[in-house]
Amino acid sequence: ILASMWHKWAFITAGGTITCLMRGTIGNNIAAPGGKEFILDVIEETDRVAEAAGYAASAAAHAAGLEMFTEEGSVFTSSLYRDVLAGYPHEGEHLLGQYVAVAERLGVEVPLTRLALTQLRVHDQARLR
């Protein structure tokens, strides 16, 4: 059960990081020069945290996430990104903030996830003014 929970958390964190930081769909990311490399870096980063916690994704789970996040023309966006765009309260602190905190405790650097979290925090401060 814990392994499944970690896989889902890593997947959701990767999706939120990709779509919130780049402000677009998976297809938009893939179509942009450097976009696929960025996505692969995010996936590798979130996978490192799960592995350090003792819950590395299975080959099948990793392949499924990779397929979803690298599909050309995909209109997929994370629910986190959709909430941010709509101006709704969002789970950025719960999903990305806690992932960054756990990564820190485990000694894993997560610069892309941290950047996405900072972007969300700046967005939220600007929205409150």
PDB file of C-alpha atoms in Angstrom:
ATOM      1  CA  ILE A   1       0.000   0.000   0.000  1.00  0.00           C
ATOM      2  CA  LEU A   2       2.796   2.433   0.866  1.00  0.00           C
ATOM      3  CA  ALA A   3       4.559   1.734  -2.414  1.00  0.00           C
ATOM      4  CA  SER A   4       1.335   2.518  -4.317  1.00  0.00           C
ATOM      5  CA  MET A   5       0.871   5.710  -2.332  1.00  0.00           C
ATOM      6  CA  TRP A   6       4.453   6.803  -3.034  1.00  0.00           C
ATOM      7  CA  HIS A   7       4.073   6.070  -6.755  1.00  0.00           C
ATOM      8  CA  LYS A   8       0.894   8.144  -6.900  1.00  0.00           C
ATOM      9  CA  TRP A   9       2.473  11.007  -4.952  1.00  0.00           C
ATOM     10  CA  ALA A  10       5.544  11.036  -7.215  1.00  0.00           C
ATOM     11  CA  PHE A  11       3.292  10.924 -10.299  1.00  0.00           C
ATOM     12  CA  ILE A  12       1.049  13.767  -9.090  1.00  0.00           C
ATOM     13  CA  THR A  13       4.057  15.828  -8.048  1.00  0.00           C
ATOM     14  CA  ALA A  14       5.711  15.330 -11.442  1.00  0.00           C
ATOM     15  CA  GLY A  15       2.520  16.279 -13.286  1.00  0.00           C
ATOM     16  CA  GLY A  16       2.001  19.358 -11.131  1.00  0.00           C
ATOM     17  CA  THR A  17       5.624  20.425 -11.485  1.00  0.00           C
ATOM     18  CA  ILE A  18       5.584  20.009 -15.265  1.00  0.00           C
ATOM     19  CA  THR A  19       2.294  21.743 -15.994  1.00  0.00           C
ATOM     20  CA  CYS A  20       2.462  24.492 -13.352  1.00  0.00           C
ATOM     21  CA  LEU A  21       6.049  25.457 -14.010  1.00  0.00           C
ATOM     22  CA  MET A  22       5.723  25.426 -17.808  1.00  0.00           C
ATOM     23  CA  ARG A  23       2.137  26.728 -17.782  1.00  0.00           C
ATOM     24  CA  GLY A  24       0.855  24.364 -20.433  1.00  0.00           C
ATOM     25  CA  THR A  25      -0.302  20.925 -21.424  1.00  0.00           C
ATOM     26  CA  ILE A  26       1.951  17.912 -21.804  1.00  0.00           C
ATOM     27  CA  GLY A  27       1.593  18.276 -25.581  1.00  0.00           C
ATOM     28  CA  ASN A  28       2.710  21.920 -25.386  1.00  0.00           C
ATOM     29  CA  ASN A  29       5.734  20.848 -23.357  1.00  0.00           C
ATOM     30  CA  ILE A  30       6.681  18.047 -25.743  1.00  0.00           C
ATOM     31  CA  ALA A  31       6.358  20.371 -28.767  1.00  0.00           C
ATOM     32  CA  ALA A  32       8.690  23.000 -27.298  1.00  0.00           C
ATOM     33  CA  PRO A  33      12.436  22.670 -27.834  1.00  0.00           C
ATOM     34  CA  GLY A  34      13.846  21.193 -24.627  1.00  0.00           C
ATOM     35  CA  GLY A  35      10.388  20.310 -23.348  1.00  0.00           C
ATOM     36  CA  LYS A  36      10.775  16.544 -23.415  1.00  0.00           C
ATOM     37  CA  GLU A  37      14.154  16.788 -21.697  1.00  0.00           C
ATOM     38  CA  PHE A  38      12.587  18.959 -18.996  1.00  0.00           C
ATOM     39  CA  ILE A  39       9.823  16.396 -18.457  1.00  0.00           C
ATOM     40  CA  LEU A  40      12.326  13.550 -18.207  1.00  0.00           C
ATOM     41  CA  ASP A  41      14.345  15.556 -15.676  1.00  0.00           C
ATOM     42  CA  VAL A  42      11.253  16.146 -13.536  1.00  0.00           C
ATOM     43  CA  ILE A  43      10.324  12.462 -13.622  1.00  0.00           C
ATOM     44  CA  GLU A  44      13.867  11.475 -12.692  1.00  0.00           C
ATOM     45  CA  GLU A  45      13.843  13.983  -9.820  1.00  0.00           C
ATOM     46  CA  THR A  46      10.560  12.772  -8.327  1.00  0.00           C
ATOM     47  CA  ASP A  47      11.580   9.136  -8.784  1.00  0.00           C
ATOM     48  CA  ARG A  48      14.801   9.763  -6.821  1.00  0.00           C
ATOM     49  CA  VAL A  49      12.785  10.921  -3.810  1.00  0.00           C
ATOM     50  CA  ALA A  50      10.538   7.851  -3.844  1.00  0.00           C
ATOM     51  CA  GLU A  51      13.563   5.604  -4.211  1.00  0.00           C
ATOM     52  CA  ALA A  52      15.352   7.314  -1.313  1.00  0.00           C
ATOM     53  CA  ALA A  53      12.241   6.750   0.796  1.00  0.00           C
ATOM     54  CA  GLY A  54      12.453   3.048  -0.026  1.00  0.00           C
ATOM     55  CA  TYR A  55       9.597   2.954  -2.528  1.00  0.00           C
ATOM     56  CA  ALA A  56      11.106   2.999  -6.005  1.00  0.00           C
ATOM     57  CA  ALA A  57       8.518   2.775  -8.765  1.00  0.00           C
ATOM     58  CA  SER A  58       8.247  -0.573 -10.490  1.00  0.00           C
ATOM     59  CA  ALA A  59       9.356  -0.732 -14.104  1.00  0.00           C
ATOM     60  CA  ALA A  60       5.708  -0.951 -15.181  1.00  0.00           C
ATOM     61  CA  ALA A  61       4.644   2.042 -13.084  1.00  0.00           C
ATOM     62  CA  HIS A  62       7.590   4.092 -14.325  1.00  0.00           C
ATOM     63  CA  ALA A  63       6.800   3.189 -17.942  1.00  0.00           C
ATOM     64  CA  ALA A  64       3.126   4.143 -17.511  1.00  0.00           C
ATOM     65  CA  GLY A  65       4.024   7.555 -16.093  1.00  0.00           C
ATOM     66  CA  LEU A  66       6.623   8.107 -18.768  1.00  0.00           C
ATOM     67  CA  GLU A  67       4.113   7.253 -21.476  1.00  0.00           C
ATOM     68  CA  MET A  68       1.507   9.645 -20.093  1.00  0.00           C
ATOM     69  CA  PHE A  69       3.952  12.525 -19.644  1.00  0.00           C
ATOM     70  CA  THR A  70       5.637  12.207 -23.052  1.00  0.00           C
ATOM     71  CA  GLU A  71       2.633  11.716 -25.338  1.00  0.00           C
ATOM     72  CA  GLU A  72       2.843  14.070 -28.295  1.00  0.00           C
ATOM     73  CA  GLY A  73      -0.241  16.241 -28.652  1.00  0.00           C
ATOM     74  CA  SER A  74      -1.533  15.309 -25.191  1.00  0.00           C
ATOM     75  CA  VAL A  75      -3.978  17.795 -23.677  1.00  0.00           C
ATOM     76  CA  PHE A  76      -3.278  16.472 -20.182  1.00  0.00           C
ATOM     77  CA  THR A  77      -2.805  19.031 -17.431  1.00  0.00           C
ATOM     78  CA  SER A  78      -2.668  18.436 -13.706  1.00  0.00           C
ATOM     79  CA  SER A  79      -5.642  19.292 -11.510  1.00  0.00           C
ATOM     80  CA  LEU A  80      -3.238  21.527  -9.587  1.00  0.00           C
ATOM     81  CA  TYR A  81      -2.559  23.558 -12.730  1.00  0.00           C
ATOM     82  CA  ARG A  82      -6.264  23.714 -13.615  1.00  0.00           C
ATOM     83  CA  ASP A  83      -7.081  25.029 -10.115  1.00  0.00           C
ATOM     84  CA  VAL A  84      -4.330  27.664 -10.360  1.00  0.00           C
ATOM     85  CA  LEU A  85      -5.583  28.818 -13.781  1.00  0.00           C
ATOM     86  CA  ALA A  86      -9.149  29.067 -12.508  1.00  0.00           C
ATOM     87  CA  GLY A  87      -8.066  31.069  -9.463  1.00  0.00           C
ATOM     88  CA  TYR A  88      -9.263  28.379  -7.058  1.00  0.00           C
ATOM     89  CA  PRO A  89      -7.554  27.340  -3.856  1.00  0.00           C
ATOM     90  CA  HIS A  90      -5.071  24.596  -4.686  1.00  0.00           C
ATOM     91  CA  GLU A  91      -3.038  21.802  -3.134  1.00  0.00           C
ATOM     92  CA  GLY A  92       0.404  23.112  -4.073  1.00  0.00           C
ATOM     93  CA  GLU A  93       1.672  23.180  -0.496  1.00  0.00           C
ATOM     94  CA  HIS A  94       0.190  19.760   0.256  1.00  0.00           C
ATOM     95  CA  LEU A  95       1.543  18.071  -2.855  1.00  0.00           C
ATOM     96  CA  LEU A  96       4.699  19.901  -3.888  1.00  0.00           C
ATOM     97  CA  GLY A  97       5.512  21.555  -0.567  1.00  0.00           C
ATOM     98  CA  GLN A  98       5.424  18.302   1.355  1.00  0.00           C
ATOM     99  CA  TYR A  99       7.344  16.489  -1.397  1.00  0.00           C
ATOM    100  CA  VAL A 100      10.099  19.093  -1.167  1.00  0.00           C
ATOM    101  CA  ALA A 101      10.122  18.808   2.632  1.00  0.00           C
ATOM    102  CA  VAL A 102      10.455  15.025   2.488  1.00  0.00           C
ATOM    103  CA  ALA A 103      13.162  15.304  -0.157  1.00  0.00           C
ATOM    104  CA  GLU A 104      15.100  17.637   2.143  1.00  0.00           C
ATOM    105  CA  ARG A 105      14.815  15.184   5.050  1.00  0.00           C
ATOM    106  CA  LEU A 106      16.071  12.406   2.768  1.00  0.00           C
ATOM    107  CA  GLY A 107      18.927  14.523   1.419  1.00  0.00           C
ATOM    108  CA  VAL A 108      17.625  14.497  -2.170  1.00  0.00           C
ATOM    109  CA  GLU A 109      17.919  17.684  -4.203  1.00  0.00           C
ATOM    110  CA  VAL A 110      14.764  18.608  -6.107  1.00  0.00           C
ATOM    111  CA  PRO A 111      15.478  21.921  -7.839  1.00  0.00           C
ATOM    112  CA  LEU A 112      12.681  21.661 -10.401  1.00  0.00           C
ATOM    113  CA  THR A 113       9.998  20.739  -7.882  1.00  0.00           C
ATOM    114  CA  ARG A 114      11.268  23.482  -5.563  1.00  0.00           C
ATOM    115  CA  LEU A 115      11.099  25.981  -8.453  1.00  0.00           C
ATOM    116  CA  ALA A 116       7.490  24.991  -9.237  1.00  0.00           C
ATOM    117  CA  LEU A 117       6.599  25.369  -5.549  1.00  0.00           C
ATOM    118  CA  THR A 118       8.197  28.825  -5.440  1.00  0.00           C
ATOM    119  CA  GLN A 119       6.317  29.824  -8.583  1.00  0.00           C
ATOM    120  CA  LEU A 120       3.032  28.779  -6.941  1.00  0.00           C
ATOM    121  CA  ARG A 121       3.885  30.715  -3.782  1.00  0.00           C
ATOM    122  CA  VAL A 122       4.646  33.862  -5.805  1.00  0.00           C
ATOM    123  CA  HIS A 123       1.401  33.386  -7.736  1.00  0.00           C
ATOM    124  CA  ASP A 124      -0.555  33.062  -4.493  1.00  0.00           C
ATOM    125  CA  GLN A 125       1.001  36.196  -2.972  1.00  0.00           C
ATOM    126  CA  ALA A 126       0.253  38.219  -6.087  1.00  0.00           C
ATOM    127  CA  ARG A 127      -3.323  36.914  -6.123  1.00  0.00           C
ATOM    128  CA  LEU A 128      -3.905  38.030  -2.531  1.00  0.00           C
ATOM    129  CA  ARG A 129      -2.936  41.642  -3.197  1.00  0.00           C
TER     130      ARG A 129
END
